[in-house]
Tab-separated table of C-alpha atoms and ligand atoms in Angstrom:
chain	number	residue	atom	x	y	z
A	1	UNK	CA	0.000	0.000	0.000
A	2	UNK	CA	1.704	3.286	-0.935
A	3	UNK	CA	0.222	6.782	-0.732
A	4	UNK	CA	0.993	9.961	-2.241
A	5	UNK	CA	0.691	13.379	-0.522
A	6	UNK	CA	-0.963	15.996	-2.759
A	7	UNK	CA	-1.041	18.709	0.076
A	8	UNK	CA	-0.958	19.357	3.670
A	9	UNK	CA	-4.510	18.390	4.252
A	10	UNK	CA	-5.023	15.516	1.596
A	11	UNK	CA	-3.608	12.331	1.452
A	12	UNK	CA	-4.780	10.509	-1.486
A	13	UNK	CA	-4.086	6.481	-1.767
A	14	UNK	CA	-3.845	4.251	-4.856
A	15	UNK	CA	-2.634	0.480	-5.194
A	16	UNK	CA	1.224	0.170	-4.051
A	17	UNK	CA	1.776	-1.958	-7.232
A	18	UNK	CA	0.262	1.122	-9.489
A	19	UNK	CA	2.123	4.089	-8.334
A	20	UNK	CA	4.634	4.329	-11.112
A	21	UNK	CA	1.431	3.588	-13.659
A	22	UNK	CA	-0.704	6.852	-11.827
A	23	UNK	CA	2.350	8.991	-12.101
A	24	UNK	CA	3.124	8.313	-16.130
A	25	UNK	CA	-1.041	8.335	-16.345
A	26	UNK	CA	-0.785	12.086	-15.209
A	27	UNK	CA	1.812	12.950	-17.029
A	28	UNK	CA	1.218	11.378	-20.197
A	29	UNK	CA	-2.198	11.158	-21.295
A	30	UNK	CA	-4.222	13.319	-23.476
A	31	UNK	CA	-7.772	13.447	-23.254
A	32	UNK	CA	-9.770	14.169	-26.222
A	33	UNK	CA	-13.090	15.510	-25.875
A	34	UNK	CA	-15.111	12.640	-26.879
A	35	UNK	CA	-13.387	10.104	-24.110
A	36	UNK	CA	-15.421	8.624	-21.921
A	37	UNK	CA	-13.920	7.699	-18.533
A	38	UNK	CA	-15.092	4.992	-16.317
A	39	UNK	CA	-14.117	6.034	-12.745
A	40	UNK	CA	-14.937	3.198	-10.020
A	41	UNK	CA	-13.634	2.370	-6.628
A	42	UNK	CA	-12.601	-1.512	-6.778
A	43	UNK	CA	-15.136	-4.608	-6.688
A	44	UNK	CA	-18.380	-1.594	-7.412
A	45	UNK	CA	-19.631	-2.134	-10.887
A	46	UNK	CA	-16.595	-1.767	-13.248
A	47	UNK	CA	-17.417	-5.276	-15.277
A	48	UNK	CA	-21.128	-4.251	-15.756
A	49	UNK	CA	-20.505	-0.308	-16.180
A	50	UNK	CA	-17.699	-1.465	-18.882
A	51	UNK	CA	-20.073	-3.493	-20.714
A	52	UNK	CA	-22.825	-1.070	-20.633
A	53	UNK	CA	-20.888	2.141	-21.924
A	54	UNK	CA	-18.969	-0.320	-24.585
A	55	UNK	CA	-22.403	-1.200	-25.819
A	56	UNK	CA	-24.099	2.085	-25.589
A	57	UNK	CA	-21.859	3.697	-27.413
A	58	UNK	CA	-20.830	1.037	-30.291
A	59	UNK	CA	-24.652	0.618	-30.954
A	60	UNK	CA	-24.665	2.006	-34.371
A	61	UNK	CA	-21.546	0.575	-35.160
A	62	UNK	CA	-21.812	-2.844	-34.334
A	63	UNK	CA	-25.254	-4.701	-34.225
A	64	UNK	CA	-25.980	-6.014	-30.531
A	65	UNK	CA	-25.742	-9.850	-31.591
A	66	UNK	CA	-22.213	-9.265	-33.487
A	67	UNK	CA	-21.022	-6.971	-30.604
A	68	UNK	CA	-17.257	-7.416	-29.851
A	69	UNK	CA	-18.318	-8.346	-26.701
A	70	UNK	CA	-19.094	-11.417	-27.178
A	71	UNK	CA	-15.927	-12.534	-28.071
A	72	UNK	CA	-13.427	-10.000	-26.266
A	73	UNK	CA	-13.062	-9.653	-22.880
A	74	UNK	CA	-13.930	-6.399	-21.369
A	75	UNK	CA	-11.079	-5.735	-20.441
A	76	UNK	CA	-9.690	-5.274	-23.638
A	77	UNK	CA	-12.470	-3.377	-24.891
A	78	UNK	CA	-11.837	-0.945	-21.967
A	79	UNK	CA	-8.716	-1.337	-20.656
A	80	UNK	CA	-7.846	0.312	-16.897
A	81	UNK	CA	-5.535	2.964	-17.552
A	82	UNK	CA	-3.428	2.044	-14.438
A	83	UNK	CA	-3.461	-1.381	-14.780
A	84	UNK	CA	-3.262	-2.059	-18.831
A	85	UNK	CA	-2.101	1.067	-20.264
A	86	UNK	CA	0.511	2.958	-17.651
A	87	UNK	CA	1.682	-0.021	-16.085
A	88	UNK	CA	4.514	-1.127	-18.278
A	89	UNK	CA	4.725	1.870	-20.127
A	90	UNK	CA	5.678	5.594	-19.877
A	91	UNK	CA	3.492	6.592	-22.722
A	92	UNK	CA	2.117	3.791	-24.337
A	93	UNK	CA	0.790	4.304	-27.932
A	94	UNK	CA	-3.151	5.153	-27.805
A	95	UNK	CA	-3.379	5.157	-31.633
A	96	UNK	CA	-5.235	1.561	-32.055
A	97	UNK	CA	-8.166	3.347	-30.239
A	98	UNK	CA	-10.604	5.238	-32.444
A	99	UNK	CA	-12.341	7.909	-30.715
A	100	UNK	CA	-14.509	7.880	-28.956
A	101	UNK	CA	-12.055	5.756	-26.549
A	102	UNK	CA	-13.677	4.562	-23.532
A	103	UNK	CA	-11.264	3.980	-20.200
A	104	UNK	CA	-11.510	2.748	-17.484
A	105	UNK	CA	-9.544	3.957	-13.870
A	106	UNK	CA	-9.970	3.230	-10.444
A	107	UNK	CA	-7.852	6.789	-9.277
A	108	UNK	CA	-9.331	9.232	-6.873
A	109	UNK	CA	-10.982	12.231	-8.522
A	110	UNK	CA	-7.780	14.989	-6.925
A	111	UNK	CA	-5.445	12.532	-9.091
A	112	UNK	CA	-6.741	12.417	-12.414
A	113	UNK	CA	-4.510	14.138	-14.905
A	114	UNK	CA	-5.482	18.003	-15.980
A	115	UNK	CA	-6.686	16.579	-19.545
A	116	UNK	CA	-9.098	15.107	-17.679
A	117	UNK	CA	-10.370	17.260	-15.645
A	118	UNK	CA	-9.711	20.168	-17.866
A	119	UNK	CA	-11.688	19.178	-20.738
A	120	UNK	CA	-14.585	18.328	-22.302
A	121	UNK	CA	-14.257	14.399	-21.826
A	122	UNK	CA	-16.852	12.410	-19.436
A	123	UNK	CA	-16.485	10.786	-16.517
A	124	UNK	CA	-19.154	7.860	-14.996
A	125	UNK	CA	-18.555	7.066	-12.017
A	126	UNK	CA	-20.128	3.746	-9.902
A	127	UNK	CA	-20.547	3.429	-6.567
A	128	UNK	CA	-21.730	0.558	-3.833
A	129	UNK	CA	-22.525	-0.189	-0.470
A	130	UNK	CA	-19.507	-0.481	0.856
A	131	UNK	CA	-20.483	-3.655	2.644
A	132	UNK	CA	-21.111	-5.649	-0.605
A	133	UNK	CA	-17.681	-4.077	-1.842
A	134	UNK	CA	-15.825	-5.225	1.125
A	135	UNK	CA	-16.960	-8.646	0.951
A	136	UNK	CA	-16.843	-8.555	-2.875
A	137	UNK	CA	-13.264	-7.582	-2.707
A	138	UNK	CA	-12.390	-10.011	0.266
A	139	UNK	CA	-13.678	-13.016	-1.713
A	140	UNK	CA	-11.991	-11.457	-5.104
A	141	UNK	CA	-8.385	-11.777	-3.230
A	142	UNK	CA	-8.404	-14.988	-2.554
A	143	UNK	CA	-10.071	-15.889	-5.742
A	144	UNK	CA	-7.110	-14.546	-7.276
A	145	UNK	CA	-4.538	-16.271	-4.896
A	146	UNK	CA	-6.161	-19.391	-4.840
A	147	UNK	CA	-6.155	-19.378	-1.590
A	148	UNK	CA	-9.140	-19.544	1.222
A	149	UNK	CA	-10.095	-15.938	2.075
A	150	UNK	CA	-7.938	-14.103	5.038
A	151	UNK	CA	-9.047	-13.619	8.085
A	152	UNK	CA	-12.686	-11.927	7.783
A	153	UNK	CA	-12.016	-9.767	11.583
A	154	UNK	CA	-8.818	-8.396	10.506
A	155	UNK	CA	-9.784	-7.286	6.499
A	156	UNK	CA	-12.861	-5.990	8.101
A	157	UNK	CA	-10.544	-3.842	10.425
A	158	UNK	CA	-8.270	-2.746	7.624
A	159	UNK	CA	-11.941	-1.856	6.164
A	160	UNK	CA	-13.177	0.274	8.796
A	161	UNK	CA	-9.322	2.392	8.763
A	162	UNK	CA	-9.826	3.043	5.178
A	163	UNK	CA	-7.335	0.871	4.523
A	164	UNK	CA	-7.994	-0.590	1.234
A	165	UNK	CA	-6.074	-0.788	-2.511
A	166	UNK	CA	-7.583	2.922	-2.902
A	167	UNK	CA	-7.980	3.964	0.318
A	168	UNK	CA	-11.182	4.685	2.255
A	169	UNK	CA	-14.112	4.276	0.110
A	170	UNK	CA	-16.006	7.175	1.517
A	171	UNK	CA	-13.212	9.735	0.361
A	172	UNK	CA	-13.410	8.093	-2.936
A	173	UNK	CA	-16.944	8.299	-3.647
A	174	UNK	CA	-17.812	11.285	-1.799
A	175	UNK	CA	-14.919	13.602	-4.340
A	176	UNK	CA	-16.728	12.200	-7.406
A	177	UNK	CA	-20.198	12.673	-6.346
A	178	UNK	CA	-19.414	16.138	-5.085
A	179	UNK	CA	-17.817	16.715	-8.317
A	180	UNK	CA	-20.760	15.319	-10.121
A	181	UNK	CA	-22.902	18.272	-8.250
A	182	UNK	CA	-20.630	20.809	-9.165
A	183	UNK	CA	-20.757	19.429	-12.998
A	184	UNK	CA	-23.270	17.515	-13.799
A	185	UNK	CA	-22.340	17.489	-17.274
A	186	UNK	CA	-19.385	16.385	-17.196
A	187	UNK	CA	-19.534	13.364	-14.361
A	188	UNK	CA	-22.472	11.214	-14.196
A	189	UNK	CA	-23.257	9.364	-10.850
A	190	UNK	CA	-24.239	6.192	-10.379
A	191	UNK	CA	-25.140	3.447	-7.553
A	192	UNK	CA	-24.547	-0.518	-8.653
A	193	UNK	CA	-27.869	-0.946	-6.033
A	194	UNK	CA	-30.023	1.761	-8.954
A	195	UNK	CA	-28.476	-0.709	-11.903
A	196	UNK	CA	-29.800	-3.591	-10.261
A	197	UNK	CA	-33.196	-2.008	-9.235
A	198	UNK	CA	-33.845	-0.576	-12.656
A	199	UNK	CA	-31.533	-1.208	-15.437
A	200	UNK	CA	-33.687	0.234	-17.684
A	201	UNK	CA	-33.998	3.428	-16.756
A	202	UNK	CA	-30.371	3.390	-16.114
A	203	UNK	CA	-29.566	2.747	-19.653
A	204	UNK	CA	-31.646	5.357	-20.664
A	205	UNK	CA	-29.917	8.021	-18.405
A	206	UNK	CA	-26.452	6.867	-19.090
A	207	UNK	CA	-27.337	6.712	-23.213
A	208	UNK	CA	-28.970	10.587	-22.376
A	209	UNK	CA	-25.841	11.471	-20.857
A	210	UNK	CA	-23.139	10.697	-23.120
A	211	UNK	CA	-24.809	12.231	-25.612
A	212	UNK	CA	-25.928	8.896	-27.349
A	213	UNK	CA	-29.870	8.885	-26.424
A	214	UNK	CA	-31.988	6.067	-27.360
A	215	UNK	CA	-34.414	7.256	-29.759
A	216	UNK	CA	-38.095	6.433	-29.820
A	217	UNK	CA	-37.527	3.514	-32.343
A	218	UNK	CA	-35.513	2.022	-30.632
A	219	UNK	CA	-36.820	1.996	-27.305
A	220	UNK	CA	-40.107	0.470	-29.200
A	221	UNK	CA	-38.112	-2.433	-30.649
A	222	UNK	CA	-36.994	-3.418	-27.378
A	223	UNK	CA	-33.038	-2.278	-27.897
A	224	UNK	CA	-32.925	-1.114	-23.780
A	225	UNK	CA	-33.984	-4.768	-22.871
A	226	UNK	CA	-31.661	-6.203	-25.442
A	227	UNK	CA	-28.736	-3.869	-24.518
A	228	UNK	CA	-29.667	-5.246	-20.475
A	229	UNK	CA	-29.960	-9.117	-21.083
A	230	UNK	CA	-26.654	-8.421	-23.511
A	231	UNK	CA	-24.677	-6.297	-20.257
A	232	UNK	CA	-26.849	-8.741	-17.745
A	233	UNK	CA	-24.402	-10.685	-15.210
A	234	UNK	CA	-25.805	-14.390	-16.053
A	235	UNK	CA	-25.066	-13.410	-20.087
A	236	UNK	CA	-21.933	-12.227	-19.490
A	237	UNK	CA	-20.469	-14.884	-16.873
A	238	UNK	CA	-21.454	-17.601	-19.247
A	239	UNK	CA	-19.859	-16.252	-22.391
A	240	UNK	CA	-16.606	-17.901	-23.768
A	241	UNK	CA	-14.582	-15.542	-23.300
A	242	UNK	CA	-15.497	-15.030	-19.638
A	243	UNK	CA	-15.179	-18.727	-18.555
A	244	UNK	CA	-11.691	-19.153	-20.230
A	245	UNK	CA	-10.232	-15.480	-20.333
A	246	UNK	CA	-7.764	-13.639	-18.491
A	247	UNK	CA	-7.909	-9.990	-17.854
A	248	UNK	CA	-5.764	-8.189	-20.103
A	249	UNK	CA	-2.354	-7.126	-18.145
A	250	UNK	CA	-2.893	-8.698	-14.654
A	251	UNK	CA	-3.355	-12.254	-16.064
A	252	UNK	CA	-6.803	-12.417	-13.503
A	253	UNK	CA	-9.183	-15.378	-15.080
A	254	UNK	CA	-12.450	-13.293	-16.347
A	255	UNK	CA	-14.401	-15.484	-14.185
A	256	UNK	CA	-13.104	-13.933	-11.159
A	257	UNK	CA	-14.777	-10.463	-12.491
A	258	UNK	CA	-18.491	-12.242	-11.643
A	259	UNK	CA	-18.960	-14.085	-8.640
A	260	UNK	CA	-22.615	-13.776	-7.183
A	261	UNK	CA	-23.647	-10.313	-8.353
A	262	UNK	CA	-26.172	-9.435	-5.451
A	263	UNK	CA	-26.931	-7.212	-3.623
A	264	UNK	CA	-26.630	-7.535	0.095
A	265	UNK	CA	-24.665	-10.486	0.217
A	266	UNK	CA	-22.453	-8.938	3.285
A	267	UNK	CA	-25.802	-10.456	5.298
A	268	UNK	CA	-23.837	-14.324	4.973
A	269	UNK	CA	-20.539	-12.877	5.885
A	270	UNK	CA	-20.535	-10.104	8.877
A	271	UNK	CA	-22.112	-9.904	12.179
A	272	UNK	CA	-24.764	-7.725	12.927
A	273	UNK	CA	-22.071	-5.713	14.979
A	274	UNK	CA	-19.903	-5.467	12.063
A	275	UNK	CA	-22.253	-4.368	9.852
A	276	UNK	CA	-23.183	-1.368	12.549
A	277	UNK	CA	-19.921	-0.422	12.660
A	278	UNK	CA	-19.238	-0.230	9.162
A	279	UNK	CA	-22.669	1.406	8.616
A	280	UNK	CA	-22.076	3.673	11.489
A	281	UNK	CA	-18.848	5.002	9.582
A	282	UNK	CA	-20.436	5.708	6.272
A	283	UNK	CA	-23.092	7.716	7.763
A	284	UNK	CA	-20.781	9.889	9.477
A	285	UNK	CA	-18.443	10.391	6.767
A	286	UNK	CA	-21.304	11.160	4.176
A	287	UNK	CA	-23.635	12.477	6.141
A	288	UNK	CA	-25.998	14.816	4.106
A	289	UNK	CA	-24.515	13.935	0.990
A	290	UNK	CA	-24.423	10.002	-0.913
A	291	UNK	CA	-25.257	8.465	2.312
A	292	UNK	CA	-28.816	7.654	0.637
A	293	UNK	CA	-27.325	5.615	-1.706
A	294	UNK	CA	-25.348	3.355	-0.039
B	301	LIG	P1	-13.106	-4.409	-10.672
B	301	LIG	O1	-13.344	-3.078	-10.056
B	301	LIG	O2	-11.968	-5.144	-10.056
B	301	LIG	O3	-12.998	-4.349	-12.167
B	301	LIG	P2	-15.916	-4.959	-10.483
B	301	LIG	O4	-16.411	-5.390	-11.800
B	301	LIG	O5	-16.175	-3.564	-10.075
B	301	LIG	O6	-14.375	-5.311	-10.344
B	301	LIG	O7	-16.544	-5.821	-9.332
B	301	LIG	C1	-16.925	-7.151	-9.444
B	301	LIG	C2	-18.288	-7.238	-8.811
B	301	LIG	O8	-19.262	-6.797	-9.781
B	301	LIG	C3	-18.634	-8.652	-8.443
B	301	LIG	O9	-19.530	-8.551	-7.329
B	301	LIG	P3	-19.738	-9.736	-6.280
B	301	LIG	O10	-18.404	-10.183	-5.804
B	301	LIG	O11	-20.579	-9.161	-5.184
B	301	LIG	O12	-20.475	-10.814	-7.021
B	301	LIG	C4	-19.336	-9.109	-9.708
B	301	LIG	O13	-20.131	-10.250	-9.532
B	301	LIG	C5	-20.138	-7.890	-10.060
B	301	LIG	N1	-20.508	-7.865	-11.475
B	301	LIG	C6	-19.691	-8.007	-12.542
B	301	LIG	N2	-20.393	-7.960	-13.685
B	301	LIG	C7	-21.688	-7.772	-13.332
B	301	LIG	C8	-22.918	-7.651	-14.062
B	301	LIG	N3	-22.946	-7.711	-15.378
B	301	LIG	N4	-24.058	-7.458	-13.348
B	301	LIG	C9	-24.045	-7.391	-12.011
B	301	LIG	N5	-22.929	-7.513	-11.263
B	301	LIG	C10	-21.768	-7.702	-11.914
């Protein structure tokens, strides 16, 4: 776990084995004005939010039953920029994407390069309970190790400090949603718990806001529904490419990405007491602002 100090007052965390990757990502890259940037906080929606701008937006280019998706992993269609991109390479070469180039990051909003922030691009960001992330990200580790998950009492501590790959998840989600007030053009806000509860709507809004809207035909031949069953989490975790995939630059298996896809699965893991505590937390640290939605 590394951290970087920005100022005085702020200390912003990222993943220790990333640093390098967030430092050439600020320095390097360009935004254009029609990139769309995918801005989660770890184990919150990524998978689905990936497949749901990729499809969105490649609509008119690619019908939904020849969609690259079903052949590609996500990952590859929208690569993390910390992760795939920066990771091995100063500056890599953006050139084999054609605008408009989706992204995906999982960097606090204070450490996104000026490019960013400074122009015209958009930013979606997803965000969770942070109960179903923990345990999401718990199992996800030892997934990924092979191993049989750490001990539950002492993650959950780490947890409660903040002390996660990108720090506390209240500081992450609470600078993007405040940012999202401030402009609501440019960063669009959304809860994993709203894509569950209403996907359709969901589509709608995200289509509306990156500038992509579904138009009346479509949404009388069905295209939303098609666009959900094509994004849903059964589709998806039974595709090829899922079950025998790795993620691009971390060599992950694609299965990994979908385990139950629930919400409120914390309830078979933590303890009433644990779940108050954690609960407790987020209300005071968002208090008055996304505490509704998570
Ligand atoms: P990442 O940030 O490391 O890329 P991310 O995709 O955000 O991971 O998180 C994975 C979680 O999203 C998993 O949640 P779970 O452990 O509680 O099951 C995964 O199942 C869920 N997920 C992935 N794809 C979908 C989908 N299409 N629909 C619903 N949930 C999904």
């Amino acid at each position: 776990m590394v951290f970087i100090f920005m100022n005085i007052m702020d200390l912003l965390w990222v993943q220790g084995t990333c640093i390098n990757a967030v430092i050439s990502f600020q320095k390097h890259f360009q935004a254009q004005e029609s990139d769309v940037i995918l801005a989660t906080y770890p184990k919150s929606g990524t998978t689905w939010l990936k497949a749901l701008t990729f499809t969105i937006m490649n609509r008119s280019r690619f019908e939904l039953q020849n969609s690259p998706l079903h052949t590609t992993t996500l990952h590859q269609l929208v690569p993390f920029l910390e992760f795939d991109l920066y990771l091995n390479h100063q500056s890599p070469n953006l050139e084999c994407f054609s605008a408009p180039r989706i992204f995906a990051t999982h960097v606090p909003h204070a450490l996104l390069p000026g490019s960013i922030l400074n122009s015209s691009c958009r930013i979606v960001y997803v965000c969770r309970n942070p109960l179903d992330q923990f345990i999401s990200e718990w199992l996800f580790i030892a997934r990924t190790q092979d191993k049989e998950p750490s001990d539950l009492a002492e993650a959950f501590e780490r947890a409660c400090n903040g002390i996660q790959f990108f720090g506390p998840i209240w500081e992450h989600a609470l600078c993007y949603w405040k940012a999202s007030i401030e402009q609501p053009d440019k960063i669009f806000f959304l809860k994993y718990e709203d894509l569950k509860e209403d996907i359709a709507s969901c589509i709608n809004r995200l289509a509306d806001f990156l500038g992509c809207p579904l138009s009346e035909e479509e949404v009388t031949q069905g295209v939303v529904e098609e666009i959900s069953k094509l994004c849903s989490f059964d589709y998806i975790k039974n595709l090829e490419v899922t079950k025998t995939g790795r993620a691009y630059a971390n060599g992950v298996k694609n299965s990994h990405y979908l385990r139950k896809g629930e919400v409120g699965d914390w309830k078979n893991y933590l303890t009433p007491s644990m779940s108050e505590r954690l609960e407790k937390i987020i209300e005071e640290k968002l208090a008055g602002s996304v505490t509704k939605s998570l």
